[in-house]
Amino acid sequence: MVRVGAHTSIAGGAFNAVEEQVEYGGNCGQIFSHSPQVWQDPNIEDEEAERFRSLSEEHGVGPWVIHSSYLVNLCTPKDDLREKSVDSMQKEVDAADKLDIDYVNVHLGAHTGAGVDGGLSNAASALDELDVPDGVTVLVESDAGSGTKLGGDFEHLATVQARTDQDIEFCLDTAHAFAAGYDLSTPEGVEETLAAFDEVVGLDQLACVHLNDSKHACGTNKDEHAHVGEGEIGEDGMRAFVNHDAVANVPLVLETPTEDGKSFQWNIERVRELRGE
């Protein structure tokens, strides 16, 4: 059975994210360790972490991903922002270790004038500063590529991996890739996109997928998610993607909206329908 789940809330305790996941019918998932809009440290008590671990094991939910704060910018040329970003990421990987979570997901961020090459070097060296616990892997996520944000081009991901000493892997966001110009709306486009990822980065480095449809057209660099099969990627593209051999064993994490009477549960069921499960 496919590993598919949603981004769930730790409000009231990290263990609540597991119970919410089970309600949706998910068997893997993603959380924030704290509010992603502010600089804040994870505050996870030992008993809370134990309940999270035991519930995840009891219900067979995993792997889990911690998504880093939206404020983190690994590409920045600004010393103060870099310091805050590295400090925040260190606390995230430590929280992942405490919760027995495999992955911490992060966007590269924006170079804000440092240039593409300079921004990628900044990101690689920032990653080098992390002391990542054994059993935790940092995932760099593909981006929609608006403004000076990096990660929209698969070459950006490969360059950071080549320049860092950190053992990183990757998360491919389907809506982001589509917005960045990789056409996933047809079976042929899915094949071409995954072949390009394999050639440039390597599918063996793909540890997670953020499975989202897009409200905007291919190549617009606009990041706004839609329900699976109901956006610009559409049903044909999504069906081809979730059934592709390259992602057969890769966890699919949904960040789809809750609107039009459809929630994460609807989207999880939709993925399973598209896979014929």
Tab-separated table of C-alpha atoms in Angstrom:
chain	number	residue	atom	x	y	z
A	1	MET	CA	0.000	0.000	0.000
A	2	VAL	CA	1.146	3.518	-0.812
A	3	ARG	CA	2.535	5.637	2.016
A	4	VAL	CA	0.332	8.728	1.874
A	5	GLY	CA	-0.565	11.238	4.552
A	6	ALA	CA	-1.010	14.891	5.352
A	7	HIS	CA	0.494	17.780	7.241
A	8	THR	CA	-1.142	17.556	10.670
A	9	SER	CA	-1.153	19.789	13.748
A	10	ILE	CA	0.725	19.339	17.019
A	11	ALA	CA	-1.656	21.704	18.862
A	12	GLY	CA	-2.186	20.303	22.357
A	13	GLY	CA	0.802	17.989	21.976
A	14	ALA	CA	2.805	16.382	19.183
A	15	PHE	CA	0.936	13.099	19.707
A	16	ASN	CA	-2.261	14.785	18.477
A	17	ALA	CA	-0.707	14.908	15.006
A	18	VAL	CA	-0.679	11.102	14.966
A	19	GLU	CA	-4.309	10.829	16.025
A	20	GLU	CA	-5.329	13.409	13.417
A	21	GLN	CA	-3.398	11.473	10.770
A	22	VAL	CA	-5.215	8.275	11.661
A	23	GLU	CA	-8.571	10.089	11.389
A	24	TYR	CA	-7.679	11.131	7.843
A	25	GLY	CA	-6.649	7.605	6.912
A	26	GLY	CA	-3.002	8.593	6.464
A	27	ASN	CA	-0.021	6.348	7.193
A	28	CYS	CA	2.824	8.900	7.010
A	29	GLY	CA	2.910	12.636	7.580
A	30	GLN	CA	4.446	16.003	8.286
A	31	ILE	CA	4.357	18.492	11.159
A	32	PHE	CA	5.692	21.869	12.206
A	33	SER	CA	7.502	21.658	15.539
A	34	HIS	CA	6.247	25.193	16.322
A	35	SER	CA	4.547	28.093	14.553
A	36	PRO	CA	6.343	28.469	11.199
A	37	GLN	CA	5.791	32.235	10.951
A	38	VAL	CA	7.953	33.183	13.943
A	39	TRP	CA	11.410	32.483	15.330
A	40	GLN	CA	10.504	30.017	18.036
A	41	ASP	CA	12.162	26.975	19.568
A	42	PRO	CA	10.449	23.598	19.578
A	43	ASN	CA	9.166	22.904	23.087
A	44	ILE	CA	8.501	19.188	23.177
A	45	GLU	CA	8.417	17.502	26.576
A	46	ASP	CA	9.824	14.015	27.113
A	47	GLU	CA	6.412	12.491	27.879
A	48	GLU	CA	4.911	14.180	24.809
A	49	ALA	CA	7.677	12.777	22.611
A	50	GLU	CA	7.187	9.297	24.045
A	51	ARG	CA	3.444	9.411	23.263
A	52	PHE	CA	4.198	10.575	19.716
A	53	ARG	CA	6.647	7.732	19.171
A	54	SER	CA	4.419	5.054	20.703
A	55	LEU	CA	1.262	6.166	18.849
A	56	SER	CA	3.143	6.301	15.557
A	57	GLU	CA	4.360	2.754	16.112
A	58	GLU	CA	0.965	1.516	17.298
A	59	HIS	CA	-0.852	2.863	14.231
A	60	GLY	CA	1.927	2.187	11.728
A	61	VAL	CA	2.278	5.859	10.818
A	62	GLY	CA	5.602	6.841	9.289
A	63	PRO	CA	7.887	8.126	8.100
A	64	TRP	CA	7.295	11.584	9.523
A	65	VAL	CA	8.798	14.863	8.319
A	66	ILE	CA	9.330	18.097	10.263
A	67	HIS	CA	8.899	21.108	7.997
A	68	SER	CA	11.217	23.935	9.019
A	69	SER	CA	10.126	27.500	9.752
A	70	TYR	CA	9.139	29.660	6.776
A	71	LEU	CA	11.617	32.261	8.053
A	72	VAL	CA	14.662	30.057	7.471
A	73	ASN	CA	16.755	31.305	4.535
A	74	LEU	CA	19.852	29.229	3.849
A	75	CYS	CA	20.788	31.270	0.764
A	76	THR	CA	20.850	34.650	2.470
A	77	PRO	CA	23.972	36.843	2.319
A	78	LYS	CA	22.912	38.543	5.593
A	79	ASP	CA	24.916	37.316	8.577
A	80	ASP	CA	22.167	37.814	11.161
A	81	LEU	CA	19.532	35.971	9.133
A	82	ARG	CA	21.986	33.187	8.344
A	83	GLU	CA	22.781	32.766	12.044
A	84	LYS	CA	19.082	32.597	12.953
A	85	SER	CA	18.425	30.145	10.115
A	86	VAL	CA	21.229	27.780	11.120
A	87	ASP	CA	20.194	27.968	14.784
A	88	SER	CA	16.572	27.228	13.878
A	89	MET	CA	17.566	24.273	11.694
A	90	GLN	CA	19.781	22.855	14.444
A	91	LYS	CA	16.840	22.912	16.835
A	92	GLU	CA	14.647	21.240	14.205
A	93	VAL	CA	17.024	18.319	13.632
A	94	ASP	CA	17.375	17.920	17.410
A	95	ALA	CA	13.564	17.867	17.749
A	96	ALA	CA	13.384	15.253	14.995
A	97	ASP	CA	15.869	13.118	16.926
A	98	LYS	CA	13.768	13.422	20.084
A	99	LEU	CA	10.575	12.434	18.252
A	100	ASP	CA	12.285	9.652	16.268
A	101	ILE	CA	11.417	11.486	13.039
A	102	ASP	CA	13.487	10.645	9.983
A	103	TYR	CA	13.442	13.926	8.072
A	104	VAL	CA	13.610	17.704	8.405
A	105	ASN	CA	12.442	19.484	5.272
A	106	VAL	CA	13.721	22.936	4.301
A	107	HIS	CA	13.511	25.360	1.386
A	108	LEU	CA	16.787	26.842	0.151
A	109	GLY	CA	15.372	30.352	0.418
A	110	ALA	CA	16.137	33.484	-1.582
A	111	HIS	CA	19.559	34.819	-2.546
A	112	THR	CA	18.310	38.448	-2.277
A	113	GLY	CA	21.110	39.871	-4.399
A	114	ALA	CA	23.882	37.371	-3.757
A	115	GLY	CA	23.216	35.824	-7.176
A	116	VAL	CA	22.290	32.234	-7.961
A	117	ASP	CA	25.797	30.842	-7.542
A	118	GLY	CA	26.451	32.843	-4.385
A	119	GLY	CA	23.107	31.841	-2.902
A	120	LEU	CA	23.703	28.161	-3.560
A	121	SER	CA	27.147	28.372	-1.958
A	122	ASN	CA	25.620	30.150	1.040
A	123	ALA	CA	23.067	27.359	1.418
A	124	ALA	CA	25.686	24.619	1.170
A	125	SER	CA	27.924	26.217	3.778
A	126	ALA	CA	24.955	26.866	6.098
A	127	LEU	CA	24.064	23.179	5.917
A	128	ASP	CA	27.671	22.347	6.759
A	129	GLU	CA	27.257	24.131	10.106
A	130	LEU	CA	24.582	21.714	11.289
A	131	ASP	CA	25.316	18.843	13.654
A	132	VAL	CA	22.686	16.416	12.383
A	133	PRO	CA	21.955	13.466	14.704
A	134	ASP	CA	22.305	9.929	13.390
A	135	GLY	CA	19.004	8.762	11.970
A	136	VAL	CA	17.908	12.240	10.871
A	137	THR	CA	18.300	13.507	7.297
A	138	VAL	CA	17.824	17.054	6.024
A	139	LEU	CA	15.656	17.213	2.904
A	140	VAL	CA	15.979	20.190	0.573
A	141	GLU	CA	12.636	20.880	-1.091
A	142	SER	CA	12.113	21.901	-4.700
A	143	ASP	CA	10.690	25.414	-5.032
A	144	ALA	CA	8.305	27.296	-7.292
A	145	GLY	CA	11.131	29.731	-8.074
A	146	SER	CA	9.501	33.133	-7.639
A	147	GLY	CA	11.676	36.230	-7.249
A	148	THR	CA	15.180	35.319	-6.106
A	149	LYS	CA	14.113	32.042	-4.468
A	150	LEU	CA	16.319	29.106	-5.412
A	151	GLY	CA	15.425	25.449	-5.816
A	152	GLY	CA	13.046	25.776	-8.749
A	153	ASP	CA	15.653	24.370	-11.122
A	154	PHE	CA	16.750	20.792	-10.389
A	155	GLU	CA	20.310	21.980	-11.090
A	156	HIS	CA	20.083	24.135	-7.948
A	157	LEU	CA	19.413	21.040	-5.841
A	158	ALA	CA	22.268	19.113	-7.403
A	159	THR	CA	24.658	22.035	-6.947
A	160	VAL	CA	23.922	22.345	-3.235
A	161	GLN	CA	24.391	18.621	-2.768
A	162	ALA	CA	27.735	18.777	-4.573
A	163	ARG	CA	28.938	21.707	-2.464
A	164	THR	CA	27.892	20.580	1.010
A	165	ASP	CA	29.554	17.960	3.159
A	166	GLN	CA	26.183	17.284	4.766
A	167	ASP	CA	24.454	14.057	3.742
A	168	ILE	CA	21.272	15.626	2.369
A	169	GLU	CA	18.426	14.194	0.312
A	170	PHE	CA	15.448	15.820	-1.402
A	171	CYS	CA	11.714	16.446	-1.342
A	172	LEU	CA	9.983	17.049	-4.665
A	173	ASP	CA	6.878	19.237	-4.444
A	174	THR	CA	4.689	18.565	-7.478
A	175	ALA	CA	2.963	21.967	-7.380
A	176	HIS	CA	6.313	23.741	-7.020
A	177	ALA	CA	7.929	21.790	-9.842
A	178	PHE	CA	4.934	22.523	-12.075
A	179	ALA	CA	5.052	26.235	-11.226
A	180	ALA	CA	8.801	26.214	-11.934
A	181	GLY	CA	8.192	24.927	-15.464
A	182	TYR	CA	8.244	21.133	-15.200
A	183	ASP	CA	5.016	20.041	-16.894
A	184	LEU	CA	3.397	17.247	-14.886
A	185	SER	CA	-0.037	17.520	-16.500
A	186	THR	CA	0.369	14.560	-18.881
A	187	PRO	CA	1.847	11.062	-18.572
A	188	GLU	CA	4.563	12.136	-21.029
A	189	GLY	CA	5.334	15.215	-18.938
A	190	VAL	CA	5.549	13.151	-15.758
A	191	GLU	CA	7.946	10.760	-17.462
A	192	GLU	CA	10.115	13.619	-18.752
A	193	THR	CA	10.154	15.421	-15.396
A	194	LEU	CA	11.129	12.371	-13.366
A	195	ALA	CA	13.746	11.453	-15.970
A	196	ALA	CA	15.171	14.977	-15.682
A	197	PHE	CA	15.238	14.721	-11.895
A	198	ASP	CA	16.999	11.379	-12.157
A	199	GLU	CA	19.589	12.697	-14.576
A	200	VAL	CA	20.343	15.885	-12.655
A	201	VAL	CA	19.843	14.875	-9.021
A	202	GLY	CA	19.167	11.138	-8.909
A	203	LEU	CA	15.910	9.428	-7.996
A	204	ASP	CA	17.829	7.503	-5.352
A	205	GLN	CA	18.117	10.851	-3.556
A	206	LEU	CA	14.335	11.434	-3.541
A	207	ALA	CA	13.143	10.713	0.001
A	208	CYS	CA	9.749	12.441	0.055
A	209	VAL	CA	7.143	13.976	-2.249
A	210	HIS	CA	4.855	16.860	-1.372
A	211	LEU	CA	1.894	15.807	-3.476
A	212	ASN	CA	-0.039	18.932	-4.381
A	213	ASP	CA	-1.954	20.050	-7.445
A	214	SER	CA	-1.528	23.656	-8.601
A	215	LYS	CA	-4.040	26.487	-8.934
A	216	HIS	CA	-1.779	28.188	-11.477
A	217	ALA	CA	-0.397	27.260	-14.881
A	218	CYS	CA	2.947	25.595	-15.567
A	219	GLY	CA	5.888	27.984	-15.484
A	220	THR	CA	4.094	30.831	-13.677
A	221	ASN	CA	6.267	30.503	-10.531
A	222	LYS	CA	3.061	30.919	-8.496
A	223	ASP	CA	2.826	28.684	-5.433
A	224	GLU	CA	-0.805	27.955	-4.567
A	225	HIS	CA	-1.951	24.410	-3.954
A	226	ALA	CA	-5.112	22.703	-5.220
A	227	HIS	CA	-6.870	19.430	-4.458
A	228	VAL	CA	-5.308	16.356	-6.073
A	229	GLY	CA	-6.478	16.090	-9.676
A	230	GLU	CA	-8.525	19.289	-9.561
A	231	GLY	CA	-5.877	21.874	-10.411
A	232	GLU	CA	-3.790	22.681	-13.462
A	233	ILE	CA	-1.817	19.431	-13.172
A	234	GLY	CA	-5.131	17.614	-13.288
A	235	GLU	CA	-6.298	14.047	-13.022
A	236	ASP	CA	-4.238	12.589	-15.884
A	237	GLY	CA	-1.003	14.043	-14.566
A	238	MET	CA	-1.667	13.109	-10.971
A	239	ARG	CA	-2.659	9.554	-11.891
A	240	ALA	CA	0.503	9.125	-13.937
A	241	PHE	CA	2.637	10.547	-11.128
A	242	VAL	CA	1.288	8.472	-8.226
A	243	ASN	CA	1.507	5.298	-10.305
A	244	HIS	CA	5.044	5.900	-11.571
A	245	ASP	CA	7.564	3.258	-10.526
A	246	ALA	CA	10.015	5.983	-9.467
A	247	VAL	CA	7.792	7.033	-6.536
A	248	ALA	CA	6.361	3.612	-5.669
A	249	ASN	CA	8.224	3.522	-2.350
A	250	VAL	CA	8.454	7.266	-1.680
A	251	PRO	CA	6.129	8.719	1.003
A	252	LEU	CA	3.560	11.142	-0.413
A	253	VAL	CA	2.707	14.032	1.920
A	254	LEU	CA	-0.268	16.260	1.140
A	255	GLU	CA	-0.316	20.009	1.737
A	256	THR	CA	-3.619	20.483	-0.072
A	257	PRO	CA	-6.145	23.127	1.012
A	258	THR	CA	-9.256	22.610	3.116
A	259	GLU	CA	-11.912	24.214	0.944
A	260	ASP	CA	-14.899	23.377	-1.260
A	261	GLY	CA	-15.983	20.834	1.344
A	262	LYS	CA	-12.824	18.798	0.771
A	263	SER	CA	-10.215	18.063	3.406
A	264	PHE	CA	-7.041	16.019	3.751
A	265	GLN	CA	-9.165	12.899	4.119
A	266	TRP	CA	-10.740	13.508	0.689
A	267	ASN	CA	-7.311	13.984	-0.888
A	268	ILE	CA	-5.843	10.868	0.738
A	269	GLU	CA	-8.778	8.833	-0.538
A	270	ARG	CA	-8.329	10.444	-3.962
A	271	VAL	CA	-4.689	9.337	-4.137
A	272	ARG	CA	-5.677	5.781	-3.325
A	273	GLU	CA	-8.421	5.904	-5.956
A	274	LEU	CA	-5.953	7.087	-8.579
A	275	ARG	CA	-3.686	4.194	-7.663
A	276	GLY	CA	-6.556	1.736	-7.877
A	277	GLU	CA	-6.292	0.731	-4.218
